[in-house]
mmCIF file of C-alpha atoms in Angstrom:
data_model
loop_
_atom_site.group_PDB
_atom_site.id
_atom_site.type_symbol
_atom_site.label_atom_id
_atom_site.label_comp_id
_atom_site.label_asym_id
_atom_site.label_seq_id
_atom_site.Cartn_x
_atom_site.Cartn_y
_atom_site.Cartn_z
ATOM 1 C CA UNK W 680 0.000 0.000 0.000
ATOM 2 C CA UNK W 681 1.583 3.605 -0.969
ATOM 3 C CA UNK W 682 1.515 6.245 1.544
ATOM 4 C CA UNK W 683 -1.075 8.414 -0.205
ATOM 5 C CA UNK W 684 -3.355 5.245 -0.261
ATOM 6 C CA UNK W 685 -2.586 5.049 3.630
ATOM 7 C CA UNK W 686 -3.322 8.625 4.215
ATOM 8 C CA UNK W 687 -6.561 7.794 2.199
ATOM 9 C CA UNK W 688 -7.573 4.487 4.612
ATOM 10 C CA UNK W 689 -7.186 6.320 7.290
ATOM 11 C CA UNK W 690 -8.938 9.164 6.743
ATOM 12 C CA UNK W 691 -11.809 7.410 5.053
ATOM 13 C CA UNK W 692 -12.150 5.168 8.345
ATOM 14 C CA UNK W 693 -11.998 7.973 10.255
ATOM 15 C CA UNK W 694 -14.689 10.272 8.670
ATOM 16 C CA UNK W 695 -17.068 6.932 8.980
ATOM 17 C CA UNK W 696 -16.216 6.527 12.514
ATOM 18 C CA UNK W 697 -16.667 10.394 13.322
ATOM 19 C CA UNK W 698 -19.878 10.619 11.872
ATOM 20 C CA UNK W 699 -21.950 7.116 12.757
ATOM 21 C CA UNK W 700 -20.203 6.884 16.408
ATOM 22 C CA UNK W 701 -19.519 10.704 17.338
ATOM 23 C CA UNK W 702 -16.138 12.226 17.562
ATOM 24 C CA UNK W 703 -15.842 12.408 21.213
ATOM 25 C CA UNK W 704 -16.818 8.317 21.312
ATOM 26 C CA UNK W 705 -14.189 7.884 18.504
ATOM 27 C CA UNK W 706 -10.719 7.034 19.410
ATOM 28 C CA UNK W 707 -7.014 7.114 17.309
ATOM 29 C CA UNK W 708 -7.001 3.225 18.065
ATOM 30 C CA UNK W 709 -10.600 2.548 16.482
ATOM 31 C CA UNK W 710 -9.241 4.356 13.611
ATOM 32 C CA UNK W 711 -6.279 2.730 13.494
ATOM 33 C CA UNK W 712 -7.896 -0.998 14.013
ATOM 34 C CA UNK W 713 -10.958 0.204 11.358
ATOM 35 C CA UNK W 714 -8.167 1.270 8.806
ATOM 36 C CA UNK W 715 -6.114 -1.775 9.167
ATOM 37 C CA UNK W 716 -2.712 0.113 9.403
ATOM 38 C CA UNK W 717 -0.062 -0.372 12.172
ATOM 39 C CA UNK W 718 1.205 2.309 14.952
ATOM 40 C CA UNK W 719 3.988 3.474 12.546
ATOM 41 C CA UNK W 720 1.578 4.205 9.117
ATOM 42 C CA UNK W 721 -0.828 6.181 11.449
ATOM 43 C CA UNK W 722 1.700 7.789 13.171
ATOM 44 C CA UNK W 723 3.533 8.495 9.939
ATOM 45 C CA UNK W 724 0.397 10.800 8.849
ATOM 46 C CA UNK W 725 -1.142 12.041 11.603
ATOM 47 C CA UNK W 726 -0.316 12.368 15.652
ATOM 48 C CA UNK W 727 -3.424 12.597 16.854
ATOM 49 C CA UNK W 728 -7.531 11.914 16.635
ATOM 50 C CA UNK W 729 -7.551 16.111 16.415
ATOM 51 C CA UNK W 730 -5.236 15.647 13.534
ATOM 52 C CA UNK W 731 -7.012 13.418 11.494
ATOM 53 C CA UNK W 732 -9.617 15.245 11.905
ATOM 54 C CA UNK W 733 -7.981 18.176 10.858
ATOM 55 C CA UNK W 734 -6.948 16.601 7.719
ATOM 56 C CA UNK W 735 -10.452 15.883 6.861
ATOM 57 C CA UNK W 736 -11.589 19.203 7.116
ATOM 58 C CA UNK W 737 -8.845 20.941 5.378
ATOM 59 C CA UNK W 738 -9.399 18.236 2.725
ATOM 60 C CA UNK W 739 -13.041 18.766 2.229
ATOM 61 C CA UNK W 740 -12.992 22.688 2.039
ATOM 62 C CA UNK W 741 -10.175 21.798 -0.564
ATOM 63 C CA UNK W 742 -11.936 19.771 -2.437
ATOM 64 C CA UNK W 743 -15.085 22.320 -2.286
ATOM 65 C CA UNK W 744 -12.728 25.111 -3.716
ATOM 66 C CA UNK W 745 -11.455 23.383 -6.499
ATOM 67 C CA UNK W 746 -14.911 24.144 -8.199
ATOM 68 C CA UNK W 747 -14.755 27.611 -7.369
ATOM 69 C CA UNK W 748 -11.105 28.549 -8.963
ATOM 70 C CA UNK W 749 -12.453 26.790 -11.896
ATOM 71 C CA UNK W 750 -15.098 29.571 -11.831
ATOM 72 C CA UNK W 751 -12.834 31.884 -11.317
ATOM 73 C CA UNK W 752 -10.916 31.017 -14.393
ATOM 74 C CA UNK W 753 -13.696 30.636 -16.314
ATOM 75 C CA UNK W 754 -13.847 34.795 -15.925
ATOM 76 C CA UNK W 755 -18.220 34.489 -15.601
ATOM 77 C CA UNK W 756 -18.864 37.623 -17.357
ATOM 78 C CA UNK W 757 -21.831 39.134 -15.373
ATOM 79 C CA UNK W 758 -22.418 39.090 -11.513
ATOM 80 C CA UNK W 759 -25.148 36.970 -11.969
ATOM 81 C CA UNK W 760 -23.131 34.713 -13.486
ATOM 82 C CA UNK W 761 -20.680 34.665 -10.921
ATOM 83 C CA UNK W 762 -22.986 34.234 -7.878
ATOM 84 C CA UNK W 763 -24.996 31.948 -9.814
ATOM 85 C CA UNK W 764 -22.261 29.455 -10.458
ATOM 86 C CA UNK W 765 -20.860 29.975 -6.795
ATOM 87 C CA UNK W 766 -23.826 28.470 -5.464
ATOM 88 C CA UNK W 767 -24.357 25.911 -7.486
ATOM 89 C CA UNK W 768 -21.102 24.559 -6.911
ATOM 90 C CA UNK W 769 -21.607 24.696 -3.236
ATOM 91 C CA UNK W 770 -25.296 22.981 -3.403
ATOM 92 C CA UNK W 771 -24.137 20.489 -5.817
ATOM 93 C CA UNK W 772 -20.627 19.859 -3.792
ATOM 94 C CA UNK W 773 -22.867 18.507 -0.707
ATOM 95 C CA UNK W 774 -25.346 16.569 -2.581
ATOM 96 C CA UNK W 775 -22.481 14.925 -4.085
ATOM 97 C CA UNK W 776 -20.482 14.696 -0.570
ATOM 98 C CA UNK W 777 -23.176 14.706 2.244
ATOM 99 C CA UNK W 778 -20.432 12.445 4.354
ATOM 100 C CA UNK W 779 -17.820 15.323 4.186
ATOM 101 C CA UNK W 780 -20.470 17.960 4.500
ATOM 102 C CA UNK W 781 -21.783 16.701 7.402
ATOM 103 C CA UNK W 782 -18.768 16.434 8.670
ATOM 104 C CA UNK W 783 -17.870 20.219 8.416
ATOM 105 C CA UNK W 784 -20.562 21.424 9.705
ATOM 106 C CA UNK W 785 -20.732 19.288 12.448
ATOM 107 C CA UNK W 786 -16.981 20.636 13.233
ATOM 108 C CA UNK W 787 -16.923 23.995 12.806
ATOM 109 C CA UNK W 788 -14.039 26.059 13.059
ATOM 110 C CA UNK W 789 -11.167 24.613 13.799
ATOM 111 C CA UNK W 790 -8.354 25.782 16.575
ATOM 112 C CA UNK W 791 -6.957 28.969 15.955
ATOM 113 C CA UNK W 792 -3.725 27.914 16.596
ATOM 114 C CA UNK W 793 -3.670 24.294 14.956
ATOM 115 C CA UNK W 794 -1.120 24.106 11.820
ATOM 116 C CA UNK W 795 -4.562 22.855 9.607
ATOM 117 C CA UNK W 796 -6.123 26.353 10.512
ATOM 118 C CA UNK W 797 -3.197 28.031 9.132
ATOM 119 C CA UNK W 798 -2.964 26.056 5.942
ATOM 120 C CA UNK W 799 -7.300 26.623 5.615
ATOM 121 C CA UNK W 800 -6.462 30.516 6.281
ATOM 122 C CA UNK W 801 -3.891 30.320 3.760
ATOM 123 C CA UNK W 802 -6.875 28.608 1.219
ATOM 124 C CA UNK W 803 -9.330 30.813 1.985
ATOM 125 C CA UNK W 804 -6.909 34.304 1.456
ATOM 126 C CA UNK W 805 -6.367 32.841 -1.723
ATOM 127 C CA UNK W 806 -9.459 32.486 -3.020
ATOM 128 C CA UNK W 807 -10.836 35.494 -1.215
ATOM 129 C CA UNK W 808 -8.016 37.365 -3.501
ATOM 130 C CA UNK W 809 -8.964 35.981 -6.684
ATOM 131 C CA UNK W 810 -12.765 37.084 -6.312
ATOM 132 C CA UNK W 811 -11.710 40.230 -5.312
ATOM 133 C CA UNK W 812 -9.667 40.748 -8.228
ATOM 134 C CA UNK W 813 -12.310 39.263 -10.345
ATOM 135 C CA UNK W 814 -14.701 41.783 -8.551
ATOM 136 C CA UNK W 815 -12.937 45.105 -8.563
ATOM 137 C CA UNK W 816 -14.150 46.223 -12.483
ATOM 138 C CA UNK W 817 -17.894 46.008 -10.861
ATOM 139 C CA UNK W 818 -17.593 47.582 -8.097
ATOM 140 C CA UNK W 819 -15.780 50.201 -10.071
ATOM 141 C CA UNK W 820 -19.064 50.351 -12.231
ATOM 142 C CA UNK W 821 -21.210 50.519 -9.674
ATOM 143 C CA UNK W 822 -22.782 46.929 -10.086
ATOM 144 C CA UNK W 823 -21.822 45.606 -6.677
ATOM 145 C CA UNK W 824 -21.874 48.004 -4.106
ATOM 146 C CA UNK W 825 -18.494 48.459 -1.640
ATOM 147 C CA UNK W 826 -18.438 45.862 1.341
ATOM 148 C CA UNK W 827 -16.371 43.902 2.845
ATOM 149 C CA UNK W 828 -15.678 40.045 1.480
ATOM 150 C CA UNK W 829 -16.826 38.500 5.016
ATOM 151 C CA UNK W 830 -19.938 40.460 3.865
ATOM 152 C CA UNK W 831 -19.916 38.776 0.672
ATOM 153 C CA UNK W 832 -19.330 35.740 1.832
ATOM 154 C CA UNK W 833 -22.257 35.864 4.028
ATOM 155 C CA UNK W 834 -24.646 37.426 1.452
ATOM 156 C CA UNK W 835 -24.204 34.800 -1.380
ATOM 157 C CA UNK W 836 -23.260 31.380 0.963
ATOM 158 C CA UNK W 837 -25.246 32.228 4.080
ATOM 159 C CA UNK W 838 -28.530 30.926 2.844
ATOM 160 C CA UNK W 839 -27.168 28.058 1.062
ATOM 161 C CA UNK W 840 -25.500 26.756 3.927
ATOM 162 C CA UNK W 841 -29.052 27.385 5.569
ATOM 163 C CA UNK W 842 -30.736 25.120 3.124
ATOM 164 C CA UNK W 843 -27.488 22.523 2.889
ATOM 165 C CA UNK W 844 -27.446 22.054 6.696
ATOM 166 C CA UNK W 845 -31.875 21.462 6.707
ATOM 167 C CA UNK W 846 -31.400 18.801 3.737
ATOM 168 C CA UNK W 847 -28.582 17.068 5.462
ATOM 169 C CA UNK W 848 -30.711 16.856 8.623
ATOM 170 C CA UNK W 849 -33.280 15.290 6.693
ATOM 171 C CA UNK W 850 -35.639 18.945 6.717
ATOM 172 C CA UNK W 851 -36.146 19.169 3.272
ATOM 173 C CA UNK W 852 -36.823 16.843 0.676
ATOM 174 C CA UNK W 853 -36.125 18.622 -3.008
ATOM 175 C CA UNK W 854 -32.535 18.497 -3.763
ATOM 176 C CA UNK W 855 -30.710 22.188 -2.634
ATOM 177 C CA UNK W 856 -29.412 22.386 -6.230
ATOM 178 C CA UNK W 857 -32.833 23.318 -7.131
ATOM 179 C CA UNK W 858 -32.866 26.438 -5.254
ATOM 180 C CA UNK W 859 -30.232 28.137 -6.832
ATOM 181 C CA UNK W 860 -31.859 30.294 -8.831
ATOM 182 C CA UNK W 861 -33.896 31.536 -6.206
ATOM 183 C CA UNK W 862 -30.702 32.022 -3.970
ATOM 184 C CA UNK W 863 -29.069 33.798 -6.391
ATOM 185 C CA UNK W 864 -31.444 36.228 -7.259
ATOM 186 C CA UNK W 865 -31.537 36.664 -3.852
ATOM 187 C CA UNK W 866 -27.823 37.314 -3.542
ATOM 188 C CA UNK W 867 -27.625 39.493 -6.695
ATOM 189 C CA UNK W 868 -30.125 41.833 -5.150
ATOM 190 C CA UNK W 869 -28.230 42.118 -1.954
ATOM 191 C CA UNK W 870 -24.888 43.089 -3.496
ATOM 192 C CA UNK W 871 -26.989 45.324 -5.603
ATOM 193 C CA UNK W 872 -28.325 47.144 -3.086
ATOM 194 C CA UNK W 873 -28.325 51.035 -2.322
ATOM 195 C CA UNK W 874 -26.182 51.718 0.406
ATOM 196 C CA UNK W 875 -27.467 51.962 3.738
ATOM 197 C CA UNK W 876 -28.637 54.946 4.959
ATOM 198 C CA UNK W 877 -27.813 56.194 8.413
ATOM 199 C CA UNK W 878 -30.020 54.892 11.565
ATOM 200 C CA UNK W 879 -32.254 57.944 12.808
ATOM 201 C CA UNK W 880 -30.718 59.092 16.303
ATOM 202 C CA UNK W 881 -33.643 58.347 18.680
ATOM 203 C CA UNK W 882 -34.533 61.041 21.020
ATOM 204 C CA UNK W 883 -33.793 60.147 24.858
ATOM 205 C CA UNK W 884 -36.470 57.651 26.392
ATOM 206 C CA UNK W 885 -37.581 59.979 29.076
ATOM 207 C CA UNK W 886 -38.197 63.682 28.075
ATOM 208 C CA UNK W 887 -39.155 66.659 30.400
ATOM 209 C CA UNK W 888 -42.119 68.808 29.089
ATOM 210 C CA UNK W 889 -44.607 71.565 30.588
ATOM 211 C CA UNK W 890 -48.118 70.132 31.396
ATOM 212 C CA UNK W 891 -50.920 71.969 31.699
ATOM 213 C CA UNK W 892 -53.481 72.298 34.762
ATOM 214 C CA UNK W 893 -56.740 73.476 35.588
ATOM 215 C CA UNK W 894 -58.558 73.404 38.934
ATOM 216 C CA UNK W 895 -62.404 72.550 37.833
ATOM 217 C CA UNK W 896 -65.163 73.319 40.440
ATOM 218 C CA UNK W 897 -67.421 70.159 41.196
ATOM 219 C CA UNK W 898 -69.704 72.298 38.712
ATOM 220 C CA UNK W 899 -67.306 71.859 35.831
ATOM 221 C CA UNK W 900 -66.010 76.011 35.931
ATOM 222 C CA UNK W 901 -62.771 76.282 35.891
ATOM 223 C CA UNK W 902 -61.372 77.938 39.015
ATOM 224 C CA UNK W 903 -57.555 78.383 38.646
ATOM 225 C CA UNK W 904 -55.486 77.658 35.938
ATOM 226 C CA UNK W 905 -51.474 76.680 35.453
ATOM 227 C CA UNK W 906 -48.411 75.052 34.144
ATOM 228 C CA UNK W 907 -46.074 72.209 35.796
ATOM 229 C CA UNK W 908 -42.872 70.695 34.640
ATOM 230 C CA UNK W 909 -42.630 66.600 34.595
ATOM 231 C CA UNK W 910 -40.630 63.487 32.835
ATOM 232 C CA UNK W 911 -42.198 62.476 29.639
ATOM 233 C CA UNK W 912 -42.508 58.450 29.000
ATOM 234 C CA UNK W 913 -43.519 57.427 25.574
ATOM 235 C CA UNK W 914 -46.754 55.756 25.332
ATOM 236 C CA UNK W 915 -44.857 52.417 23.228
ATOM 237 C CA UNK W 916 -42.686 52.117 26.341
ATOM 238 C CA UNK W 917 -45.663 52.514 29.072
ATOM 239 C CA UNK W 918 -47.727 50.175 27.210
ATOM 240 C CA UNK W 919 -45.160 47.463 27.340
ATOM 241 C CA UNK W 920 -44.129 47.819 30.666
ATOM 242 C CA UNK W 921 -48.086 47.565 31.940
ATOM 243 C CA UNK W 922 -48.296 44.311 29.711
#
């Protein structure tokens, strides 16, 4: 067996093992006995459970980006184009890897300070630069308005991940590929958008105004009249604090 086809066992066995048993329940000598590889092969690749499962992760958000740089060299002429074919790729990457998906989601983010979330960082800069580059001629034009790309991220993947993670759970029954047009007109609207106006300063909660009085007699003349000063509550706020 050749190392890569090692590294392959073992991860393979692992991802299984993570996913029907739970990662806490899973152990480095499960994986190894499941693999069928001695001390020295595992130990070879990987030096711990966290590692392997490292590995996996850093794998699978490789293996998602490969589609995308072939986007990106593809040069989609048209924003809609571009987020279009973004999240298609990313429906169509879990429907054809639920196992790995899963997987990702299930893990999260992974230590700050781990070498694998260095080498993801490193993936993710990348690819971040690329679109960016790809990007700057519309926002220049005025087609995409200026934002941040954790912004963009959010805008065009959010809701895919949304649907993803409810199909993988069993939530929804069409296939999330067949929401991508949806999503993306969705998305293209968003990064078309007019830019966001200022939030109105609200005026203090409690306000001090003049009130006016009036003594009335029991026969409804009025005997004296007058001014005081008091602390003004809105009528929202004294409604919901009598509810």
């Amino acid at each position: 067996m050749t190392l890569p086809d090692t590294r392959r066992r073992i991860l393979d066995s692992a991802l299984r093992l993570f996913l029907e048993d739970g990662y806490e329940q899973t152990t480095i000598a499960r994986i190894r006995d499941d693999s069928n590889v001695s001390n020295g092969a595992l130990f070879h690749h990987f030096r711990s459970k966290e590692a392997v499962a490292d590995a996996i992760h850093v794998d699978a958000i490789a293996s998602f980006q490969d589609g995308l740089w072939e986007l990106i060299r593809s040069r989609p002429r048209s924003l809609r184009a571009a987020v279009h074919g973004t999240i298609s790729h990313q429906l169509a990457w879990v429907e054809r890897h639920p196992e790995l998906a899963r997987f990702v989601y299930l893990r999260g983010h992974l230590d700050w300070e781990s070498p694998a979330n260095a080498e993801l960082a490193a993936l993710n800069g990348d690819l971040a630069a690329a679109f960016r580059e790809w990007m700057e001629p519309l926002v220049a034009a005025g087609e995409i308005r200026p934002t941040s790309m954790l912004m963009i991220t959010a805008i065009v993947n959010g809701p895919a991940h949304a649907i993803a993670r409810r199909w993988l759970a069993g939530q929804v029954d069409p296939l999330p590929s067949t929401f991508a047009d949806e999503l993306a007109d969705g998305a293209c609207a968003a990064l078309r958008g007019s830019r966001v106006h200022a939030r109105k300063v609200q005026p203090p909660t409690n306000q001090r105004g003049r009130v006016p009085l009036e003594l009335v007699s029991d026969d409804g003349s009025v005997l004296a009249q007058g001014h005081a000063t008091a602390d003004l509550i809105p009528f929202s706020e004294t409604r919901a604090a009598s509810a």
